[in-house]
mmCIF file of C-alpha atoms in Angstrom:
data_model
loop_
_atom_site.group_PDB
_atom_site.id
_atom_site.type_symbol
_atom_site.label_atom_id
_atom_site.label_comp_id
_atom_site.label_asym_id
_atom_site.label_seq_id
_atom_site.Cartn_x
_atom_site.Cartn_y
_atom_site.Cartn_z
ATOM 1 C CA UNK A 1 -188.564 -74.019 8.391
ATOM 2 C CA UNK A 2 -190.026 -74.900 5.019
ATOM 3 C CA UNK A 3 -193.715 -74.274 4.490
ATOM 4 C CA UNK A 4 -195.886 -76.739 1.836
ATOM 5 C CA UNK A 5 -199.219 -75.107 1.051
ATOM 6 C CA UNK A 6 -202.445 -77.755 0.997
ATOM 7 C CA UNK A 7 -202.651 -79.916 -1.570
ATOM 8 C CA UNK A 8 -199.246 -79.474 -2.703
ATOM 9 C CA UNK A 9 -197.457 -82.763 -4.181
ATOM 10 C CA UNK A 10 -193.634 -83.740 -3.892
ATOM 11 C CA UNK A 11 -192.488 -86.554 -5.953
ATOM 12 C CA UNK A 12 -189.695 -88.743 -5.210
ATOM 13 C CA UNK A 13 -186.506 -87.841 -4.320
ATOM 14 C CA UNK A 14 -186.926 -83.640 -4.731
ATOM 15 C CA UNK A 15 -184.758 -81.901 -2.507
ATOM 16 C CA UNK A 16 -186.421 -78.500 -0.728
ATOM 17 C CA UNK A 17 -183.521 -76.603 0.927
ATOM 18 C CA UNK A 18 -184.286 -74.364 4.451
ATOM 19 C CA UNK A 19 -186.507 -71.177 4.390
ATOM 20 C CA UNK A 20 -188.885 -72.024 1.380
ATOM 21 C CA UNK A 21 -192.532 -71.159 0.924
ATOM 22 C CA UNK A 22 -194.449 -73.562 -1.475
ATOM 23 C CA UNK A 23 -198.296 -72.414 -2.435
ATOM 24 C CA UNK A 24 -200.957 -74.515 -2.725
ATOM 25 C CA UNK A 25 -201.920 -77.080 -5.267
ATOM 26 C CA UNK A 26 -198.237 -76.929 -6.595
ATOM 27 C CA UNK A 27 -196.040 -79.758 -8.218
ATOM 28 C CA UNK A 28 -192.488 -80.392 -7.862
ATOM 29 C CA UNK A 29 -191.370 -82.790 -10.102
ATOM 30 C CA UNK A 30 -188.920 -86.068 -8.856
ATOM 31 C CA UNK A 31 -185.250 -85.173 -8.900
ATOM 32 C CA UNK A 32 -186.098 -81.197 -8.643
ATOM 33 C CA UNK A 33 -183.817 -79.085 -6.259
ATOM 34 C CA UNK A 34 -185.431 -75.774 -4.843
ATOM 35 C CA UNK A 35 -182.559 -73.760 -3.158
ATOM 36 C CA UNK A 36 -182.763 -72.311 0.184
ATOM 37 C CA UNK A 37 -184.770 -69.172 0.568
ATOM 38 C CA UNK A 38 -187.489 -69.455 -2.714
ATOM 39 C CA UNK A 39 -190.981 -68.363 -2.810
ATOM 40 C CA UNK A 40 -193.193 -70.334 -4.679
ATOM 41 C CA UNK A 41 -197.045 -69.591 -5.569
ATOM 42 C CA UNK A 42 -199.597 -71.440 -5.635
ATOM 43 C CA UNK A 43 -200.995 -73.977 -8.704
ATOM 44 C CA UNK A 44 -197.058 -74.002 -9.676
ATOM 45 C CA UNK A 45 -195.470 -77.096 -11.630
ATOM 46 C CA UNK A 46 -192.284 -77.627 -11.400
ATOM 47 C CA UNK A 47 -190.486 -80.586 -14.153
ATOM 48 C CA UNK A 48 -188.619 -83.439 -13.047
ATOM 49 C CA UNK A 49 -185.288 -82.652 -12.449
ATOM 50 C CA UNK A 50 -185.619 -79.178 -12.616
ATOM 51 C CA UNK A 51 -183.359 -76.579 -10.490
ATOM 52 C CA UNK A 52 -185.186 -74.015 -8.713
ATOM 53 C CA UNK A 53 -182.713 -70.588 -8.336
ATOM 54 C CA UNK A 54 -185.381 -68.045 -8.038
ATOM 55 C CA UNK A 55 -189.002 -67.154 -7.110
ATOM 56 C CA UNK A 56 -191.817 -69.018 -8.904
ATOM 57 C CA UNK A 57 -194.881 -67.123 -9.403
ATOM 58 C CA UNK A 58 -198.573 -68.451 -9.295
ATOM 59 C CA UNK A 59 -199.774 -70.209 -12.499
ATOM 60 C CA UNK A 60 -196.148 -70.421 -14.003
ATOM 61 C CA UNK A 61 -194.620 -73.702 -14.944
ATOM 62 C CA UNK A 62 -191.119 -74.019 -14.918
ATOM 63 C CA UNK A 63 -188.193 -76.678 -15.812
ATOM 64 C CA UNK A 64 -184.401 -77.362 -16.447
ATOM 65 C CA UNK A 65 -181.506 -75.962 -14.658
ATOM 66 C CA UNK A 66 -181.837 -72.995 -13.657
ATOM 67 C CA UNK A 67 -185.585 -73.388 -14.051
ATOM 68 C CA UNK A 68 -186.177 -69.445 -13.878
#
């Protein structure tokens, strides 16, 4: 139940929990978590080990925990 846009790159070992929506041409960085139910926009980057709690929107980048 987890939708990746095209072109959309995730690195090694990030975690996408159930009922997320990731845009296209968007980043998540290795060790990121993105919690269950998160909209995510497109051209996004997300840094490594990053901690997603809340929606992402298009163009942003984001890091740490929570990352926004």
């Amino acid at each position: 139940d987890v939708e990746i846009g095209d072109y959309s790159i995730m690195a090694p070992g990030a975690v996408i929990c159930g009922r997320v929506k990731i845009g296209v041409r968007t980043y998540i960085g290795a060790n990121s978590t993105i919690l269950p139910d998160i909209n995510i926009g497109d051209d996004v980057k997300i840094g490594a080990g990053s901690v997603v709690t809340s929606d992402v929107a298009s163009g942003a980048i984001v890091k740490g925990n929570p990352a926004c």
